[in-house]
CSV table of C-alpha atoms and ligand atoms in Angstrom, one decimal:
chain,number,residue,atom,x,y,z
A,1,MET,CA,-12.7,-44.6,47.6
A,2,THR,CA,-10.6,-47.0,48.5
A,3,THR,CA,-8.3,-47.8,45.7
A,4,HIS,CA,-4.9,-46.5,46.3
A,5,SER,CA,-1.8,-46.5,45.1
A,6,THR,CA,0.3,-49.2,46.7
A,7,SER,CA,4.1,-48.9,46.9
A,8,SER,CA,4.6,-51.3,43.9
A,9,THR,CA,2.8,-48.8,41.4
A,10,PRO,CA,4.4,-45.4,40.9
A,11,SER,CA,2.4,-42.9,42.6
A,12,HIS,CA,0.5,-40.2,40.5
A,13,PRO,CA,1.4,-36.5,41.1
A,14,LEU,CA,-2.1,-36.0,41.9
A,15,ASP,CA,-2.3,-38.8,45.0
A,16,SER,CA,-1.4,-36.5,47.5
A,17,LEU,CA,-4.5,-34.6,46.9
A,18,GLY,CA,-6.9,-37.3,46.8
A,19,TRP,CA,-7.1,-38.1,43.3
A,20,THR,CA,-9.3,-40.9,42.5
A,21,PRO,CA,-10.6,-42.9,39.8
A,22,ARG,CA,-13.7,-41.2,39.9
A,23,VAL,CA,-12.2,-37.5,39.7
A,24,GLU,CA,-10.1,-38.7,37.0
A,25,ALA,CA,-12.9,-39.8,35.1
A,26,ALA,CA,-15.1,-37.0,35.7
A,27,PHE,CA,-11.8,-34.5,34.6
A,28,ASP,CA,-11.0,-36.6,31.4
A,29,ALA,CA,-14.9,-36.1,30.3
A,30,VAL,CA,-14.4,-32.4,30.8
A,31,ALA,CA,-10.8,-32.1,29.3
A,32,LEU,CA,-11.8,-34.0,26.7
A,33,SER,CA,-14.6,-31.8,25.3
A,34,SER,CA,-12.6,-29.0,25.2
A,35,GLU,CA,-10.3,-26.6,22.9
A,36,HIS,CA,-8.2,-25.9,25.9
A,37,VAL,CA,-5.3,-27.5,27.5
A,38,LEU,CA,-6.9,-28.3,30.9
A,39,LEU,CA,-5.2,-29.2,34.2
A,40,PRO,CA,-7.1,-30.9,37.5
A,41,ALA,CA,-6.6,-28.7,40.6
A,42,ARG,CA,-8.0,-29.0,44.1
A,43,VAL,CA,-9.5,-26.2,45.7
A,44,SER,CA,-8.1,-25.4,49.3
A,45,ALA,CA,-10.6,-22.4,49.5
A,46,ALA,CA,-13.4,-20.9,48.5
A,47,ARG,CA,-13.2,-17.4,47.2
A,48,ARG,CA,-15.5,-14.7,46.2
A,49,GLY,CA,-15.4,-15.2,41.8
A,50,GLY,CA,-13.1,-18.1,42.0
A,51,ALA,CA,-11.2,-20.1,44.4
A,52,GLU,CA,-7.6,-21.2,46.0
A,53,ILE,CA,-6.4,-23.8,44.3
A,54,ARG,CA,-3.4,-26.6,44.9
A,55,LEU,CA,-2.0,-27.8,41.3
A,56,PRO,CA,0.9,-30.4,42.0
A,57,GLY,CA,4.4,-30.2,40.5
A,58,ILE,CA,3.9,-26.8,39.4
A,59,ARG,CA,6.7,-24.5,41.0
A,60,ASP,CA,5.1,-21.6,43.1
A,61,ALA,CA,1.6,-22.4,42.1
A,62,ALA,CA,0.9,-24.7,45.1
A,63,PHE,CA,-2.0,-21.8,46.1
A,64,ALA,CA,-3.1,-20.4,42.9
A,65,PRO,CA,-6.0,-18.1,43.3
A,66,ALA,CA,-8.3,-18.8,40.3
A,67,VAL,CA,-11.1,-16.7,39.0
A,68,ARG,CA,-14.4,-18.3,37.7
A,69,ARG,CA,-14.7,-18.3,33.8
A,70,ALA,CA,-18.4,-18.1,33.8
A,71,ALA,CA,-20.8,-16.6,36.3
A,72,HIS,CA,-23.5,-18.6,37.4
A,73,THR,CA,-26.7,-17.6,39.4
A,74,ASP,CA,-26.6,-20.5,41.7
A,75,PRO,CA,-24.0,-20.0,44.3
A,76,ALA,CA,-24.0,-24.1,45.2
A,77,ALA,CA,-22.3,-24.3,41.7
A,78,ALA,CA,-19.5,-22.0,42.9
A,79,PRO,CA,-16.5,-24.1,44.1
A,80,CYS,CA,-15.8,-24.8,47.3
A,81,SER,CA,-13.0,-26.2,49.4
A,82,GLY,CA,-12.5,-29.7,48.5
A,83,ASP,CA,-14.0,-29.4,45.4
A,84,TRP,CA,-12.4,-30.8,41.8
A,85,VAL,CA,-11.6,-28.4,39.3
A,86,ALA,CA,-10.3,-28.0,35.6
A,87,VAL,CA,-8.2,-25.2,35.1
A,88,ARG,CA,-6.7,-23.4,32.4
A,89,ARG,CA,-3.3,-20.9,32.2
A,90,SER,CA,-4.4,-17.6,30.7
A,91,GLY,CA,-1.6,-14.9,31.1
A,92,ASP,CA,-0.7,-14.6,34.9
A,93,ASP,CA,-4.1,-16.0,35.8
A,94,TRP,CA,-5.7,-19.4,36.6
A,95,LEU,CA,-9.1,-19.9,35.1
A,96,VAL,CA,-11.6,-22.4,36.5
A,97,GLU,CA,-13.3,-23.8,33.5
A,98,ALA,CA,-15.4,-26.0,35.3
A,99,VAL,CA,-16.2,-27.8,38.9
A,100,LEU,CA,-16.2,-31.3,38.6
A,101,GLU,CA,-18.7,-33.5,39.7
A,102,ARG,CA,-18.9,-34.0,43.4
A,103,ALA,CA,-19.4,-36.7,45.7
A,104,GLY,CA,-19.4,-36.7,49.7
A,105,THR,CA,-20.5,-32.9,50.5
A,106,LEU,CA,-21.5,-30.9,53.7
A,107,VAL,CA,-24.0,-28.6,53.0
A,108,ARG,CA,-25.0,-25.6,55.1
A,109,GLN,CA,-28.6,-25.2,54.7
A,110,GLY,CA,-30.0,-21.8,53.5
A,111,VAL,CA,-31.5,-20.0,56.5
A,112,ALA,CA,-32.9,-16.8,55.5
A,113,LYS,CA,-36.2,-17.2,53.4
A,114,ASP,CA,-34.4,-16.3,50.2
A,115,SER,CA,-30.8,-17.6,51.4
A,116,HIS,CA,-29.3,-20.7,48.9
A,117,ASP,CA,-28.0,-24.0,50.4
A,118,GLN,CA,-24.2,-23.6,50.9
A,119,VAL,CA,-21.6,-26.1,50.1
A,120,LEU,CA,-19.2,-26.3,52.9
A,121,ALA,CA,-16.8,-28.9,51.3
A,122,ALA,CA,-16.8,-31.0,48.6
A,123,ASN,CA,-15.7,-34.6,47.9
A,124,VAL,CA,-15.4,-35.9,51.8
A,125,ASP,CA,-14.9,-39.5,52.7
A,126,TYR,CA,-15.0,-38.9,56.2
A,127,VAL,CA,-16.5,-36.6,58.7
A,128,LEU,CA,-14.9,-36.9,62.2
A,129,ILE,CA,-17.5,-35.6,64.4
A,130,CYS,CA,-15.5,-34.4,67.6
A,131,GLU,CA,-17.9,-34.5,71.1
A,132,ALA,CA,-15.9,-33.6,74.3
A,133,ALA,CA,-16.1,-36.2,77.1
A,134,ASP,CA,-16.5,-33.6,79.6
A,135,GLN,CA,-19.2,-31.6,78.3
A,136,GLY,CA,-22.4,-33.6,78.4
A,137,PRO,CA,-22.3,-35.1,75.9
A,138,ASN,CA,-25.0,-33.4,73.8
A,139,VAL,CA,-26.1,-36.4,72.2
A,140,GLY,CA,-29.2,-34.2,70.2
A,141,ARG,CA,-26.4,-32.1,68.9
A,142,LEU,CA,-24.7,-35.5,67.7
A,143,GLU,CA,-27.8,-36.6,65.8
A,144,ARG,CA,-27.9,-33.4,63.6
A,145,PHE,CA,-24.2,-33.6,63.0
A,146,LEU,CA,-24.9,-37.2,61.9
A,147,SER,CA,-27.9,-36.5,59.9
A,148,LEU,CA,-25.9,-33.8,58.1
A,149,VAL,CA,-23.4,-36.0,57.5
A,150,TRP,CA,-25.5,-39.1,56.2
A,151,ALA,CA,-27.3,-36.6,53.7
A,152,GLY,CA,-24.2,-35.6,52.3
A,153,GLY,CA,-23.2,-38.7,51.3
A,154,ALA,CA,-19.8,-39.1,53.2
A,155,THR,CA,-19.1,-41.3,56.2
A,156,PRO,CA,-19.2,-40.3,59.9
A,157,VAL,CA,-16.8,-41.0,62.6
A,158,VAL,CA,-17.5,-40.1,66.1
A,159,ALA,CA,-14.4,-39.0,68.2
A,160,ILE,CA,-15.1,-39.0,72.0
A,161,THR,CA,-12.5,-36.1,72.8
A,162,LYS,CA,-10.7,-35.1,76.0
A,163,ALA,CA,-11.4,-38.4,77.2
A,164,GLU,CA,-9.2,-38.0,80.4
A,165,LEU,CA,-11.2,-35.1,81.7
A,166,ALA,CA,-14.4,-37.4,82.1
A,167,GLY,CA,-12.5,-39.5,85.1
A,168,ASP,CA,-14.8,-42.1,86.3
A,169,ARG,CA,-18.1,-40.9,83.8
A,170,LEU,CA,-16.2,-42.1,80.7
A,171,PRO,CA,-17.8,-45.4,80.5
A,172,GLU,CA,-21.4,-44.0,80.9
A,173,VAL,CA,-20.5,-40.9,78.1
A,174,VAL,CA,-19.1,-43.8,75.5
A,175,GLU,CA,-22.1,-45.8,76.2
A,176,LEU,CA,-24.6,-42.5,75.8
A,177,VAL,CA,-22.7,-41.7,73.1
A,178,GLU,CA,-22.8,-45.1,71.3
A,179,SER,CA,-26.5,-45.3,71.9
A,180,VAL,CA,-27.0,-42.3,69.5
A,181,SER,CA,-24.2,-43.4,66.9
A,182,SER,CA,-25.7,-46.3,65.1
A,183,GLY,CA,-23.9,-47.1,61.9
A,184,ALA,CA,-20.7,-44.9,63.2
A,185,ASP,CA,-17.6,-45.9,64.4
A,186,VAL,CA,-16.9,-44.2,67.8
A,187,HIS,CA,-13.2,-43.4,69.0
A,188,THR,CA,-12.4,-42.2,72.5
A,189,VAL,CA,-9.5,-40.1,72.3
A,190,SER,CA,-7.3,-37.6,73.9
A,191,ALA,CA,-5.2,-34.9,72.6
A,192,HIS,CA,-2.8,-34.8,76.0
A,193,THR,CA,-2.7,-38.1,76.9
A,194,GLY,CA,-2.5,-40.0,73.6
A,195,GLN,CA,-5.1,-42.2,74.6
A,196,GLY,CA,-6.9,-43.8,70.9
A,197,LEU,CA,-4.9,-41.9,68.7
A,198,GLU,CA,-3.1,-44.9,67.0
A,199,ALA,CA,-6.5,-46.5,66.3
A,200,LEU,CA,-7.4,-43.5,64.9
A,201,ALA,CA,-4.8,-42.7,62.9
A,202,ALA,CA,-4.7,-46.0,61.3
A,203,ARG,CA,-8.6,-44.7,60.0
A,204,LEU,CA,-6.8,-41.7,58.2
A,205,ARG,CA,-5.5,-43.6,55.1
A,206,PRO,CA,-3.8,-42.0,52.7
A,207,GLY,CA,-5.5,-40.0,49.9
A,208,THR,CA,-9.1,-40.1,51.9
A,209,THR,CA,-10.3,-36.5,52.6
A,210,TRP,CA,-11.8,-35.8,56.3
A,211,VAL,CA,-13.4,-32.6,57.8
A,212,LEU,CA,-13.8,-32.1,61.5
A,213,LEU,CA,-17.0,-31.0,62.8
A,214,GLY,CA,-17.5,-30.0,66.4
A,215,THR,CA,-18.4,-27.0,68.4
A,216,SER,CA,-15.6,-24.5,68.8
A,217,GLY,CA,-13.1,-25.9,71.7
A,218,ALA,CA,-14.2,-29.5,71.0
A,219,GLY,CA,-10.3,-30.3,70.3
A,220,LYS,CA,-10.5,-30.9,66.9
A,221,SER,CA,-7.3,-28.7,66.3
A,222,SER,CA,-5.2,-30.2,68.8
A,223,LEU,CA,-6.7,-33.6,68.0
A,224,VAL,CA,-5.6,-33.2,64.2
A,225,ASN,CA,-2.3,-32.1,65.4
A,226,ALA,CA,-1.7,-34.7,68.3
A,227,VAL,CA,-2.4,-37.6,65.5
A,228,SER,CA,0.1,-35.9,63.1
A,229,GLY,CA,2.7,-35.0,65.3
A,230,HIS,CA,2.8,-31.8,63.9
A,231,ALA,CA,1.4,-28.3,64.7
A,232,LEU,CA,-0.6,-28.1,61.3
A,233,MET,CA,-3.5,-26.3,63.0
A,234,ASP,CA,-4.0,-23.4,65.2
A,235,THR,CA,-5.5,-24.5,68.8
A,236,GLY,CA,-7.7,-22.6,71.5
A,237,GLU,CA,-3.8,-21.9,73.0
A,238,ILE,CA,-2.9,-19.7,70.4
A,239,ARG,CA,-4.0,-15.7,69.9
A,240,HIS,CA,-5.9,-15.4,66.4
A,241,ASP,CA,-3.5,-12.2,65.4
A,242,LYS,CA,-3.6,-11.3,61.9
A,243,ARG,CA,-1.0,-13.7,61.0
A,244,GLY,CA,-2.6,-16.4,62.4
A,245,ARG,CA,-5.9,-15.7,60.6
A,246,HIS,CA,-3.5,-15.6,57.6
A,247,THR,CA,-2.0,-18.6,57.8
A,248,THR,CA,-5.4,-20.3,58.0
A,249,THR,CA,-7.3,-19.3,55.1
A,250,HIS,CA,-4.0,-20.8,53.2
A,251,ARG,CA,-3.9,-24.0,55.0
A,252,GLN,CA,-7.5,-24.9,54.4
A,253,LEU,CA,-6.3,-28.5,52.9
A,254,LEU,CA,-3.9,-29.9,55.2
A,255,ALA,CA,-2.3,-33.0,54.0
A,256,LEU,CA,-1.3,-35.6,57.4
A,257,PRO,CA,1.8,-37.3,57.3
A,258,GLY,CA,0.2,-40.2,57.1
A,259,GLY,CA,-1.2,-39.3,53.4
A,260,ALA,CA,-5.1,-38.4,54.5
A,261,LEU,CA,-6.0,-34.7,53.9
A,262,VAL,CA,-8.2,-32.8,56.2
A,263,LEU,CA,-10.4,-29.7,55.3
A,264,ASP,CA,-10.6,-26.9,57.4
A,265,ILE,CA,-13.9,-25.5,57.0
A,266,PRO,CA,-15.0,-22.5,58.9
A,267,GLY,CA,-16.8,-23.3,62.1
A,268,VAL,CA,-20.5,-24.8,61.5
A,269,ARG,CA,-22.3,-22.9,64.6
A,270,ARG,CA,-26.2,-23.6,63.5
A,271,ILE,CA,-26.4,-27.0,62.4
A,272,ASP,CA,-30.2,-27.1,60.5
A,273,VAL,CA,-30.8,-30.4,59.5
A,274,PRO,CA,-31.2,-31.2,55.8
A,275,GLY,CA,-34.3,-31.7,53.8
A,276,ASP,CA,-33.2,-34.6,52.7
A,277,GLU,CA,-34.7,-36.9,55.2
A,278,SER,CA,-32.7,-39.8,54.2
A,279,GLY,CA,-29.9,-38.4,56.6
A,280,VAL,CA,-32.6,-38.0,59.6
A,281,ASP,CA,-33.6,-41.8,58.8
A,282,ARG,CA,-30.2,-43.1,59.0
A,283,THR,CA,-29.4,-41.4,62.2
A,284,PHE,CA,-32.4,-43.2,63.6
A,285,SER,CA,-32.0,-46.5,61.7
A,286,ASP,CA,-32.5,-48.4,65.2
A,287,VAL,CA,-35.5,-46.9,65.7
A,288,LEU,CA,-36.5,-47.3,62.0
A,289,ALA,CA,-36.5,-51.0,62.6
A,290,HIS,CA,-38.4,-50.8,65.4
A,291,ALA,CA,-41.0,-48.8,63.7
A,292,GLU,CA,-40.9,-51.5,61.0
A,293,ARG,CA,-42.8,-53.7,63.0
A,294,CYS,CA,-45.6,-51.5,63.8
A,295,ARG,CA,-49.1,-53.2,63.4
A,296,PHE,CA,-50.0,-50.1,61.2
A,297,ARG,CA,-47.9,-49.0,58.2
A,298,ASP,CA,-48.9,-45.0,59.4
A,299,CYS,CA,-48.6,-45.3,62.9
A,300,VAL,CA,-46.9,-42.1,64.5
A,301,HIS,CA,-45.6,-43.7,67.3
A,302,ASP,CA,-47.8,-42.0,69.8
A,303,ALA,CA,-50.6,-44.5,71.1
A,304,GLU,CA,-51.4,-46.5,68.5
A,305,PRO,CA,-52.1,-50.2,69.1
A,306,GLY,CA,-49.3,-52.5,68.2
A,307,CYS,CA,-46.6,-49.9,68.1
A,308,ALA,CA,-43.2,-51.6,68.2
A,309,VAL,CA,-41.9,-48.5,68.7
A,310,GLN,CA,-43.6,-47.7,72.4
A,311,ALA,CA,-43.3,-51.4,72.7
A,312,ALA,CA,-39.6,-50.9,72.8
A,313,ILE,CA,-39.6,-48.0,75.2
A,314,ASP,CA,-42.0,-49.9,77.8
A,315,GLU,CA,-39.2,-52.4,77.2
A,316,GLY,CA,-36.4,-50.3,77.7
A,317,GLU,CA,-34.8,-51.2,75.0
A,318,LEU,CA,-35.3,-47.2,73.4
A,319,ASP,CA,-35.2,-44.0,75.1
A,320,ALA,CA,-38.3,-42.0,74.6
A,321,ARG,CA,-36.1,-39.0,74.4
A,322,ARG,CA,-34.8,-41.0,71.5
A,323,LEU,CA,-38.0,-41.0,70.0
A,324,ALA,CA,-39.0,-37.4,70.6
A,325,ARG,CA,-35.8,-36.3,69.1
A,326,TRP,CA,-36.4,-38.2,65.9
A,327,ASN,CA,-39.8,-37.2,65.5
A,328,ARG,CA,-38.4,-33.5,65.9
A,329,LEU,CA,-35.6,-33.9,63.5
A,330,ARG,CA,-37.8,-35.7,61.2
A,331,ARG,CA,-40.4,-32.3,61.2
A,332,GLU,CA,-37.6,-30.0,60.9
A,333,SER,CA,-36.2,-31.9,58.1
A,334,GLU,CA,-39.4,-31.6,56.4
A,335,TRP,CA,-40.2,-28.4,57.0
A,336,ASN,CA,-36.7,-27.4,55.6
A,337,ARG,CA,-37.5,-29.5,52.2
A,338,SER,CA,-40.2,-27.6,51.8
A,339,ARG,CA,-38.8,-24.5,52.3
A,340,GLY,CA,-35.7,-25.5,49.9
A,341,ASP,CA,-38.8,-26.2,47.4
A,342,HIS,CA,-40.5,-23.4,47.5
A,343,ARG,CA,-36.9,-21.4,47.1
A,344,VAL,CA,-36.5,-23.2,43.9
A,345,ARG,CA,-39.9,-22.4,42.7
A,346,GLU,CA,-39.4,-18.5,43.3
A,347,GLU,CA,-36.0,-18.8,41.5
A,348,ARG,CA,-37.7,-20.2,38.1
A,349,THR,CA,-40.0,-18.0,38.5
A,350,ARG,CA,-37.9,-15.3,38.5
A,351,GLN,CA,-35.6,-16.6,35.9
A,352,TRP,CA,-38.6,-16.8,33.9
A,353,LYS,CA,-39.7,-13.4,34.4
A,354,ALA,CA,-36.0,-12.1,33.4
A,355,LEU,CA,-36.1,-13.9,30.3
A,356,ASP,CA,-39.4,-12.8,29.3
A,357,LYS,CA,-38.4,-9.0,29.8
A,358,ALA,CA,-35.3,-9.7,27.8
A,359,ALA,CA,-37.5,-10.9,25.0
A,360,ARG,CA,-39.7,-8.4,25.2
A,361,ASP,CA,-37.0,-5.6,25.2
A,362,ALA,CA,-35.3,-7.2,22.3
A,363,GLY,CA,-38.8,-7.4,20.5
A,364,ARG,CA,-39.3,-3.3,21.3
A,365,ARG,CA,-35.7,-2.9,20.5
A,366,LYS,CA,-36.0,-4.7,17.1
A,367,ARG,CA,-39.4,-2.9,16.2
A,368,GLY,CA,-37.7,0.8,17.1
A,369,HIS,CA,-35.1,-0.2,14.8
A,370,HIS,CA,-37.3,-1.0,11.6
A,371,HIS,CA,-39.2,2.9,12.4
B,401,GDP,N1,-7.5,-31.8,78.9
B,401,GDP,C1,-7.5,-31.4,77.4
B,401,GDP,N2,-7.8,-30.6,76.7
B,401,GDP,C2,-7.8,-30.7,75.4
B,401,GDP,C3,-7.5,-31.4,74.9
B,401,GDP,N3,-7.7,-31.5,73.2
B,401,GDP,C4,-7.9,-29.9,73.4
B,401,GDP,N4,-7.7,-30.0,74.6
B,401,GDP,C5,-7.9,-28.4,75.0
B,401,GDP,O1,-9.1,-27.8,74.4
B,401,GDP,C6,-9.0,-26.4,73.9
B,401,GDP,C7,-9.4,-26.3,72.6
B,401,GDP,O2,-8.8,-27.3,71.8
B,401,GDP,P1,-8.8,-26.8,70.0
B,401,GDP,O3,-8.3,-27.9,69.6
B,401,GDP,O4,-8.3,-25.4,69.7
B,401,GDP,O5,-10.2,-27.1,70.0
B,401,GDP,P2,-11.2,-26.5,68.6
B,401,GDP,O6,-11.9,-25.1,68.0
B,401,GDP,O7,-12.1,-27.9,68.2
B,401,GDP,O8,-10.1,-27.0,67.5
B,401,GDP,C8,-7.4,-26.0,73.9
B,401,GDP,O9,-7.1,-25.5,75.4
B,401,GDP,C9,-6.9,-27.4,74.0
B,401,GDP,O10,-5.7,-27.1,74.8
B,401,GDP,C10,-7.4,-32.9,75.4
B,401,GDP,O11,-7.3,-34.4,74.8
B,401,GDP,N5,-7.3,-33.0,76.5
B,402,MG,MG1,-9.7,-25.1,65.6
B,403,ZN,ZN1,-45.3,-47.5,65.8
C-alpha cells in the first residue's frame, strides 16, 4: 500500500482516512451492485450491532453511529476498528450495508472453548511493537507479538522505547531485540529525550494505518504524542476519569499531523499465537533457514544425526533458548489451529441442525394446515 497522491495530484477527500486503490475497487464492486446510493466510510470503533464511522466532508458526521443491516452469526464478520464499510443514509441513521474485504488484520484467538476469534483491527499496514528498554526486554513476548502480526498480514516494526532508561545496558538490549526480530526493522526511541523520533516519524507515511502493540506502560501513547507533537493519546500520567474514557472511545482512529493513521485498539493482555503457523515460521525464519539444511526432512532438531539446527547451537550461531521457544510456539499454534477447526465443525453442525429443525417445523405446519 504505497500508492499515495503526490502534491501534484489533487488529494481525494478519503486519502486522509487511508483510502487506497484496493479499497476503492472493493467499494466499487459493492456499490455498483447495490440498488442504494452508498458511501464509503471507515470504522473508528466497533459497537454492538454497528460501528462508529468516519465520513469525510459530511458536516457533523465525523463520528456517526451506524447500525448493521444484516445480522450475521459470525462475529468475525462484524465491523471492527479500521474496517472500510459501505454505508447509506436511512432517515437519521447510517446503515452499514457491507464490510469491505480486509487486508492486514490483528486477530485475537478465541480463548474460551466455544469463543470465536475476534478481529481487533482491520486494514492495518504496520504494527509498531513497543518493548520498553528498562524492562528486560522480554524476547518471548516479542516473538509472540511478531507471530501475531505476520500471521495477520501486516508488517511489524519494533520500537525499543524509553531508551534513555537503559543507560549502559542499551547496546545489549538492542542486540537482544534484534536477535529475535529477523525481518522487522528495530527503532530505538525515547519519548522523553527525543532519541530516534525523526527516523520513526519518517516511516509514518501519509495514508498508512498503524497499530501500536505492547504491554500497558510500554510507552505507546507517549511515543505517539512525541512523534506527532500533540497530546493525541492519554498517557499513564493522566487519570482515566469518565471524560477521559469517553474521549478515548471517540478517538480510536487518530490522524497524525504527518498523515499517518493510528488505530488505538483495546489493550491486548493475553497474546495467543494464531493457529496460522506461517506467522510463527516467519518470526523464526533464521531458525528455519538452519532447519532446511538438516539431514532428515522430518528432523525435530533434538538429537538426530546431521541436525543443522543443533550444529548452529553448538557453533554459537543460535541460542538454544530460541529453539525451545520456537518449538513451544509451534506446538501452541498447532493446538490453536486444531481448536479452531473443531469450533468451525461444531458451528457447522449447529447450523445444519437448526436448518433441519426449521425444515421439519415447516413441514409440520404445512401438514397441520391441510388438516
Ligand atoms: N523515562 C521515560 N519514560 C517514559 C517514556 N515514554 C513513556 N514513559 C512513561 O511511561 C509511562 C507509561 O507511558 P504510556 O505512554 O502511558 O504507556 P502505554 O500504556 O504503553 O500507552 C508514563 O509514565 C510515561 O511518562 C520515555 O521515553 N522515557
Ligand atoms: Mg496508552
Ligand atoms: Zn534438525
